[in-house]
Each structure stands twice: as C-alpha cells, then as structure tokens.
Amino acid sequence: MVKFGYHCSHEQFKPSTLLQYAQAAYSAGFQQISCSDHFHPWSDRQGESGYAWSWLGAAMQAVPLTFGVVCAPGQRYHPAIIAQAAATLAEMFPERFWLALGSGQALNEKITGDRWPAKDKRNARLQECAEIMRALWRGETVTHYGLVRVEEAKLYTRAQVPPKIIGAAITPQTAEWLAGWADGMITISHPHDKLKEVVEAFRRGGGAGKPMYLKVQLSYAADEATALEGAYDQWRTNIFPSPVLSDLRSPQQFDAIANFVKPEKMYEYVRISPDPQQHIEWLQKDIDLGFEEITLHNVNREQQGFIEDFGEKVLPALTS
C-alpha cells in the first residue's frame, strides 16, 4: 500500500518551524517525512536554509516516522562524511532512514570554490560516491582515487541494516542510468505523460521491482487565486529545465530569470487547486504508475491548513 509523506522545505521555513510541521503531519496521519538539503534557498523570497543533518537528528527523535533526505555528495560533502552521518542516524533509528542521492546544483555545491563539472562527470562522481558509501557501511577500509579521493577510511559505528540509497532523477535519461546501481528512484511530479516516461525509463534500465518515490509539488489553499499566488511567489524559481536548475549559481540568478515567468505558467509545474477531490484524482494517477512512497510538498507558505485538510480528506481516501 502506498505511503504518504510530508516534505519539510528547509529553503522556506526555519528548522524550528519545520519541526512543528513534522509533528503536526504525524498527528494528521502522514506516514513519513522528507526534507531538502540546501546551502542556499532557490530565491531570496524563500529566505531560509537550515542544515538538514542537524535537524534530522532532532526531528527523528521527536517524530516516530521514517525520514528521508536528498543530498549530493562529491563536492560540498565528502561521501565518507555522508556515509558516517547516515550510518549514525540509521543506528539510532533502525530502518527509519533513507538517503536519496543526486548530482546536485551549482547553487549549493559551488560554495567550495571547486570547478563545477559537466553533467556526465557529476553522474560518474555520484556513482563513485554511492559505491564508497556502501563499502563503508559494509565495514570495509576504503582507499579510492578517482573523481573523489578516500584514504584508509573505516566506519566504526554502523547500522545493522544500512540505509537504502535512492537515486534522484528528473529526466528519463537519468532515471534509466541510475536504475542499474540505485536501490530505488525518487523523482518529481511532472505532467502525467512525462512522469510515465521517467517511470518507464527507470524500469527499462533495471529498476523493475525496485521502489519508486515521488515528490509532488502542489499548492493548496482556501481558494484558487490564493493557491496560485502562493505557488507563484514561492516556487516560480524552481520550474526550469534540469540544466538550468543545475548550473545557475545564486538565488539572485534564479530570481532574475523567474521575472519572466507568468503566473499562469505555474499550472504546468505545480498542482494548483483548492479542491481536495482534485488532488485525490491526481494522486491516484501517481499510484497507478506504481509509486509506493509519495511525499507531498505544499509549496506555498500556508502549511497548517494543508496538513489538517489533507490528513482529514485526502489521505484516508487513498489509503483506506
């Protein structure tokens, strides 16, 4: 049966506020929590960017659900450090933590001052990182000289069951590529036909039988105009093609190109509706595609009403 999660957006809210929302989501019937891992927000209007790994320890102690995070080892993070952080959470909270890995965005990763590689190099580096992390979780002493370097690293604190590594994909090409080495896939809520292409590519590449996670970007509010306004204000910087999202380097650059986005364009990228039944119909199509874990991200700033209404009206209709 599908599980529904609540997404905690560190770019939009203070960590203390997100902890309150995670607790509210648990009380409302959400079954898992995910969070982002950014150094910068996508926009100055979002205005936050707490450190995900500090927050995860507190949140997992406060809320007895499964948690996941999407991060990009290889540049801002050394894979041995992420392996250690993930192993620590997995040891404290057995089988309650999953880790999604992506190739990252310059917005966050370029802060190290290192060169920002082309996409094929970032993909190769990401796969190296996944292999290094798995070896460390097995208790091996790892020395590796490649796109990342490791010398005589060994993790002494490990979980009995290591976390799943879920590959993050936006395009069908990436979905097909990561299917061979990841334990599952996470993607975002494209229009239905495009989302189907991503699913088919993942299965074609070797992902058949592996779990698929979906992060749904939606805007729910009391009325259509408020839902659209909230999506436009908070999320118009996030709707561009993957090469743009990957290569822009500052929130100010994202804000500059987002000035050309018209409000009505948001309907192509965010599920905007004040009607719970409409969201139920959209989510049923996701379930029909085979997604087992669906995380809901209400991209506007009004979270409490969303949590309560979806807990009362949407989740029961899809999980009963």
Short mmCIF file of C-alpha atoms in Angstrom, two decimals:
data_model
loop_
_atom_site.label_atom_id
_atom_site.label_comp_id
_atom_site.label_asym_id
_atom_site.label_seq_id
_atom_site.Cartn_x
_atom_site.Cartn_y
_atom_site.Cartn_z
CA MET A 1 0.00 0.00 0.00
CA VAL A 2 1.23 3.47 -0.84
CA LYS A 3 2.62 5.65 1.96
CA PHE A 4 2.20 9.41 2.01
CA GLY A 5 4.79 11.75 3.43
CA TYR A 6 5.11 15.43 4.28
CA HIS A 7 8.00 17.38 2.79
CA CYS A 8 9.91 19.80 5.02
CA SER A 9 11.37 22.55 2.85
CA HIS A 10 14.45 24.00 4.54
CA GLU A 11 14.59 26.74 1.93
CA GLN A 12 11.24 28.15 3.04
CA PHE A 13 10.99 27.74 6.81
CA LYS A 14 13.18 27.90 9.90
CA PRO A 15 14.23 24.49 11.28
CA SER A 16 12.24 25.08 14.48
CA THR A 17 9.11 25.75 12.43
CA LEU A 18 9.69 22.65 10.30
CA LEU A 19 9.92 20.55 13.44
CA GLN A 20 6.47 21.78 14.44
CA TYR A 21 5.11 20.98 10.97
CA ALA A 22 6.61 17.47 11.08
CA GLN A 23 4.90 16.85 14.41
CA ALA A 24 1.62 18.19 13.02
CA ALA A 25 1.95 15.96 9.96
CA TYR A 26 2.44 12.91 12.17
CA SER A 27 -0.65 13.81 14.19
CA ALA A 28 -2.65 14.28 10.97
CA GLY A 29 -1.81 10.79 9.65
CA PHE A 30 1.17 11.34 7.33
CA GLN A 31 3.36 8.25 7.35
CA GLN A 32 6.82 9.63 6.61
CA ILE A 33 8.82 12.86 6.39
CA SER A 34 11.31 14.03 3.80
CA CYS A 35 13.46 17.13 3.73
CA SER A 36 15.72 19.04 1.39
CA ASP A 37 19.44 19.63 1.97
CA HIS A 38 20.45 23.04 0.59
CA PHE A 39 23.10 25.58 1.40
CA HIS A 40 21.17 28.37 -0.36
CA PRO A 41 17.45 28.81 -0.99
CA TRP A 42 16.18 28.95 -4.57
CA SER A 43 15.04 32.53 -4.04
CA ASP A 44 15.63 35.42 -1.68
CA ARG A 45 11.87 35.39 -1.10
CA GLN A 46 12.13 31.91 0.41
CA GLY A 47 14.79 33.22 2.72
CA GLU A 48 15.95 30.20 4.77
CA SER A 49 18.38 27.29 4.50
CA GLY A 50 18.90 25.35 7.71
CA TYR A 51 21.35 22.46 7.96
CA ALA A 52 19.40 19.30 7.26
CA TRP A 53 21.61 16.84 9.14
CA SER A 54 21.39 18.71 12.45
CA TRP A 55 17.64 18.92 12.02
CA LEU A 56 17.23 15.24 11.16
CA GLY A 57 18.56 14.02 14.50
CA ALA A 58 16.15 16.23 16.42
CA ALA A 59 13.20 15.53 14.16
CA MET A 60 13.63 11.76 14.16
CA GLN A 61 13.72 11.78 17.97
CA ALA A 62 10.58 13.92 18.11
CA VAL A 63 8.54 12.20 15.39
CA PRO A 64 8.41 8.36 15.19
CA LEU A 65 8.21 8.11 11.40
CA THR A 66 10.53 7.16 8.55
CA PHE A 67 12.62 10.08 7.30
CA GLY A 68 14.48 10.72 4.08
CA VAL A 69 16.77 13.43 2.72
CA VAL A 70 18.02 14.30 -0.75
CA CYS A 71 21.68 15.30 -0.89
CA ALA A 72 24.57 15.49 -3.34
CA PRO A 73 27.88 14.01 -2.15
CA GLY A 74 31.05 14.64 -4.10
CA GLN A 75 31.80 18.34 -3.76
CA ARG A 76 30.21 20.22 -0.83
CA TYR A 77 30.06 16.90 1.02
CA HIS A 78 32.70 14.20 1.02
CA PRO A 79 30.98 10.80 0.62
CA ALA A 80 32.73 9.36 3.69
CA ILE A 81 31.20 12.09 5.85
CA ILE A 82 27.71 11.50 4.43
CA ALA A 83 28.21 7.75 4.95
CA GLN A 84 29.10 8.43 8.59
CA ALA A 85 26.13 10.79 9.11
CA ALA A 86 23.69 8.34 7.52
CA ALA A 87 25.09 5.39 9.45
CA THR A 88 24.71 7.27 12.73
CA LEU A 89 21.04 8.08 12.05
CA ALA A 90 20.39 4.52 10.88
CA GLU A 91 21.98 3.11 14.05
CA MET A 92 19.95 5.37 16.35
CA PHE A 93 16.70 4.92 14.43
CA PRO A 94 16.82 1.44 12.86
CA GLU A 95 15.21 1.11 9.43
CA ARG A 96 13.66 4.58 9.69
CA PHE A 97 16.04 6.48 7.39
CA TRP A 98 16.55 6.51 3.64
CA LEU A 99 19.00 8.58 1.66
CA ALA A 100 18.44 9.96 -1.83
CA LEU A 101 21.50 10.95 -3.85
CA GLY A 102 21.58 13.38 -6.77
CA SER A 103 24.26 15.07 -8.82
CA GLY A 104 23.45 18.42 -7.23
CA GLN A 105 23.15 22.04 -8.26
CA ALA A 106 25.82 24.70 -8.51
CA LEU A 107 23.55 26.81 -6.27
CA ASN A 108 24.70 24.69 -3.33
CA GLU A 109 27.84 22.85 -4.36
CA LYS A 110 29.95 25.66 -5.85
CA ILE A 111 30.48 27.24 -2.43
CA THR A 112 33.64 25.12 -2.08
CA GLY A 113 35.27 27.13 -4.86
CA ASP A 114 35.97 23.98 -6.87
CA ARG A 115 35.18 23.70 -10.57
CA TRP A 116 31.56 22.76 -11.31
CA PRO A 117 31.79 19.68 -13.56
CA ALA A 118 29.67 18.85 -16.60
CA LYS A 119 26.67 16.58 -16.07
CA ASP A 120 28.39 13.37 -17.22
CA LYS A 121 31.24 13.95 -14.78
CA ARG A 122 28.81 14.70 -11.96
CA ASN A 123 26.94 11.47 -12.69
CA ALA A 124 30.16 9.45 -12.69
CA ARG A 125 31.23 11.11 -9.44
CA LEU A 126 27.84 10.37 -7.88
CA GLN A 127 28.08 6.66 -8.69
CA GLU A 128 31.59 6.56 -7.22
CA CYS A 129 30.24 8.17 -4.05
CA ALA A 130 27.46 5.58 -3.76
CA GLU A 131 29.96 2.73 -4.11
CA ILE A 132 32.26 4.27 -1.49
CA MET A 133 29.39 4.73 0.95
CA ARG A 134 28.18 1.17 0.56
CA ALA A 135 31.69 -0.16 1.13
CA LEU A 136 32.00 1.89 4.30
CA TRP A 137 28.62 0.62 5.52
CA ARG A 138 29.90 -2.94 4.99
CA GLY A 139 32.78 -2.19 7.36
CA GLU A 140 35.48 -2.12 4.71
CA THR A 141 38.56 0.08 4.90
CA VAL A 142 38.28 2.21 1.79
CA THR A 143 41.03 3.76 -0.28
CA HIS A 144 39.88 5.19 -3.60
CA TYR A 145 41.48 7.54 -6.11
CA GLY A 146 39.05 8.70 -8.73
CA LEU A 147 36.78 11.69 -9.17
CA VAL A 148 36.68 11.64 -5.37
CA ARG A 149 39.57 10.59 -3.15
CA VAL A 150 39.44 8.48 0.00
CA GLU A 151 42.38 7.19 2.02
CA GLU A 152 42.10 4.43 4.62
CA ALA A 153 38.59 5.35 5.77
CA LYS A 154 36.70 2.95 8.01
CA LEU A 155 33.37 3.46 9.78
CA TYR A 156 33.33 2.04 13.28
CA THR A 157 29.70 2.94 14.03
CA ARG A 158 27.39 1.27 11.56
CA ALA A 159 23.76 0.21 11.43
CA GLN A 160 22.78 -3.45 11.30
CA VAL A 161 20.63 -2.56 8.27
CA PRO A 162 22.25 0.17 6.15
CA PRO A 163 20.07 2.88 4.62
CA LYS A 164 18.65 2.49 1.16
CA ILE A 165 20.32 4.62 -1.49
CA ILE A 166 17.59 6.12 -3.65
CA GLY A 167 18.72 7.75 -6.88
CA ALA A 168 17.27 11.16 -7.72
CA ALA A 169 16.15 11.67 -11.32
CA ILE A 170 14.30 14.42 -13.14
CA THR A 171 14.77 13.26 -16.72
CA PRO A 172 14.14 9.83 -18.32
CA GLN A 173 17.83 9.66 -19.24
CA THR A 174 18.95 9.98 -15.64
CA ALA A 175 16.24 7.57 -14.47
CA GLU A 176 17.44 4.88 -16.88
CA TRP A 177 21.08 5.42 -15.91
CA LEU A 178 20.63 5.19 -12.15
CA ALA A 179 18.30 2.18 -12.30
CA GLY A 180 21.28 -0.18 -12.51
CA TRP A 181 23.02 0.92 -9.30
CA ALA A 182 20.47 2.61 -7.01
CA ASP A 183 18.15 0.77 -4.60
CA GLY A 184 15.22 2.81 -5.92
CA MET A 185 14.32 6.09 -7.59
CA ILE A 186 12.87 9.40 -6.48
CA THR A 187 11.50 11.90 -8.98
CA ILE A 188 9.18 14.89 -9.03
CA SER A 189 5.60 15.38 -10.19
CA HIS A 190 5.90 16.07 -13.90
CA PRO A 191 2.78 16.16 -16.06
CA HIS A 192 1.40 12.62 -16.27
CA ASP A 193 2.80 11.68 -19.70
CA LYS A 194 6.30 12.88 -18.83
CA LEU A 195 6.16 11.17 -15.45
CA LYS A 196 5.21 7.97 -17.20
CA GLU A 197 8.30 8.32 -19.42
CA VAL A 198 10.51 8.63 -16.33
CA VAL A 199 8.94 5.52 -14.79
CA GLU A 200 9.32 3.51 -18.00
CA ALA A 201 12.95 4.57 -18.37
CA PHE A 202 13.72 3.53 -14.79
CA ARG A 203 12.17 0.12 -15.31
CA ARG A 204 13.88 -0.29 -18.66
CA GLY A 205 17.27 0.46 -17.13
CA GLY A 206 16.98 -2.24 -14.48
CA GLY A 207 14.63 -0.69 -11.94
CA ALA A 208 11.77 -3.19 -12.29
CA GLY A 209 10.85 -4.36 -8.81
CA LYS A 210 12.72 -1.54 -7.07
CA PRO A 211 10.78 1.05 -5.05
CA MET A 212 9.81 4.35 -6.65
CA TYR A 213 9.39 7.53 -4.62
CA LEU A 214 7.61 10.65 -5.84
CA LYS A 215 7.83 14.21 -4.54
CA VAL A 216 4.66 16.05 -5.50
CA GLN A 217 4.80 19.83 -5.80
CA LEU A 218 1.34 21.23 -5.13
CA SER A 219 -0.28 24.42 -3.94
CA TYR A 220 -3.37 24.03 -1.80
CA ALA A 221 -5.19 26.96 -0.24
CA ALA A 222 -8.68 28.18 0.58
CA ASP A 223 -9.32 29.34 -3.00
CA GLU A 224 -7.77 29.11 -6.46
CA ALA A 225 -6.38 32.65 -6.52
CA THR A 226 -4.59 32.22 -3.19
CA ALA A 227 -3.19 28.85 -4.24
CA LEU A 228 -1.85 30.31 -7.49
CA GLU A 229 -0.44 33.38 -5.79
CA GLY A 230 1.37 31.24 -3.21
CA ALA A 231 2.85 28.94 -5.86
CA TYR A 232 3.98 31.88 -7.97
CA ASP A 233 5.58 33.71 -5.06
CA GLN A 234 7.45 30.74 -3.60
CA TRP A 235 8.11 28.32 -6.46
CA ARG A 236 8.45 30.14 -9.79
CA THR A 237 12.24 29.90 -9.44
CA ASN A 238 12.01 26.08 -9.45
CA ILE A 239 10.24 25.29 -12.70
CA PHE A 240 13.10 25.47 -15.19
CA PRO A 241 14.66 22.55 -17.10
CA SER A 242 17.25 20.45 -15.32
CA PRO A 243 20.34 22.04 -16.99
CA VAL A 244 19.19 25.48 -15.81
CA LEU A 245 18.40 24.31 -12.28
CA SER A 246 21.80 22.61 -12.12
CA ASP A 247 24.01 25.40 -13.40
CA LEU A 248 22.73 28.70 -12.01
CA ARG A 249 24.84 29.78 -9.08
CA SER A 250 22.89 32.08 -6.76
CA PRO A 251 19.37 32.81 -5.52
CA GLN A 252 19.64 36.18 -7.24
CA GLN A 253 20.16 34.50 -10.63
CA PHE A 254 17.12 32.32 -10.07
CA ASP A 255 15.08 35.36 -9.10
CA ALA A 256 16.26 37.21 -12.21
CA ILE A 257 15.16 34.56 -14.69
CA ALA A 258 11.94 33.94 -12.76
CA ASN A 259 10.91 37.53 -13.53
CA PHE A 260 9.97 36.26 -16.99
CA VAL A 261 7.58 33.60 -15.64
CA LYS A 262 3.89 34.43 -15.94
CA PRO A 263 1.60 33.25 -13.11
CA GLU A 264 -0.48 31.00 -15.38
CA LYS A 265 2.70 29.10 -16.33
CA MET A 266 2.76 27.64 -12.82
CA TYR A 267 -0.08 25.26 -13.66
CA GLU A 268 2.31 23.24 -15.85
CA TYR A 269 4.69 22.55 -12.97
CA VAL A 270 2.69 22.71 -9.73
CA ARG A 271 -0.62 21.03 -8.96
CA ILE A 272 -2.67 24.09 -8.04
CA SER A 273 -6.16 23.56 -6.66
CA PRO A 274 -8.23 24.33 -3.54
CA ASP A 275 -10.28 21.16 -4.14
CA PRO A 276 -9.23 18.06 -2.15
CA GLN A 277 -11.02 15.82 -4.64
CA GLN A 278 -8.87 17.15 -7.47
CA HIS A 279 -5.74 16.30 -5.52
CA ILE A 280 -7.11 12.82 -4.83
CA GLU A 281 -7.60 12.26 -8.56
CA TRP A 282 -4.10 13.46 -9.37
CA LEU A 283 -2.56 11.27 -6.68
CA GLN A 284 -4.50 8.21 -7.79
CA LYS A 285 -2.82 8.51 -11.19
CA ASP A 286 0.56 8.50 -9.43
CA ILE A 287 -0.39 5.38 -7.53
CA ASP A 288 -1.47 3.74 -10.79
CA LEU A 289 2.03 4.37 -12.20
CA GLY A 290 3.48 2.30 -9.37
CA PHE A 291 4.79 4.85 -6.88
CA GLU A 292 4.97 3.36 -3.39
CA GLU A 293 6.11 6.42 -1.42
CA ILE A 294 4.57 9.79 -2.28
CA THR A 295 5.74 12.90 -0.46
CA LEU A 296 3.56 15.99 -0.62
CA HIS A 297 5.17 19.42 -0.75
CA ASN A 298 2.73 22.30 -0.44
CA VAL A 299 4.94 24.95 -2.00
CA ASN A 300 3.11 27.97 -0.59
CA ARG A 301 3.67 29.21 2.93
CA GLU A 302 0.34 28.10 4.43
CA GLN A 303 1.21 24.71 5.88
CA GLN A 304 -1.06 24.06 8.85
CA GLY A 305 -4.33 24.13 6.91
CA PHE A 306 -2.82 21.92 4.23
CA ILE A 307 -1.65 19.37 6.79
CA GLU A 308 -5.02 19.25 8.54
CA ASP A 309 -7.17 19.15 5.39
CA PHE A 310 -5.09 16.51 3.64
CA GLY A 311 -4.94 14.43 6.80
CA GLU A 312 -8.72 14.56 7.06
CA LYS A 313 -9.88 14.48 3.43
CA VAL A 314 -7.15 13.26 1.08
CA LEU A 315 -5.00 10.60 2.77
CA PRO A 316 -7.95 8.48 4.03
CA ALA A 317 -9.43 8.37 0.54
CA LEU A 318 -6.21 6.91 -0.87
CA THR A 319 -5.04 4.62 1.93
CA SER A 320 -8.26 3.02 3.21
#
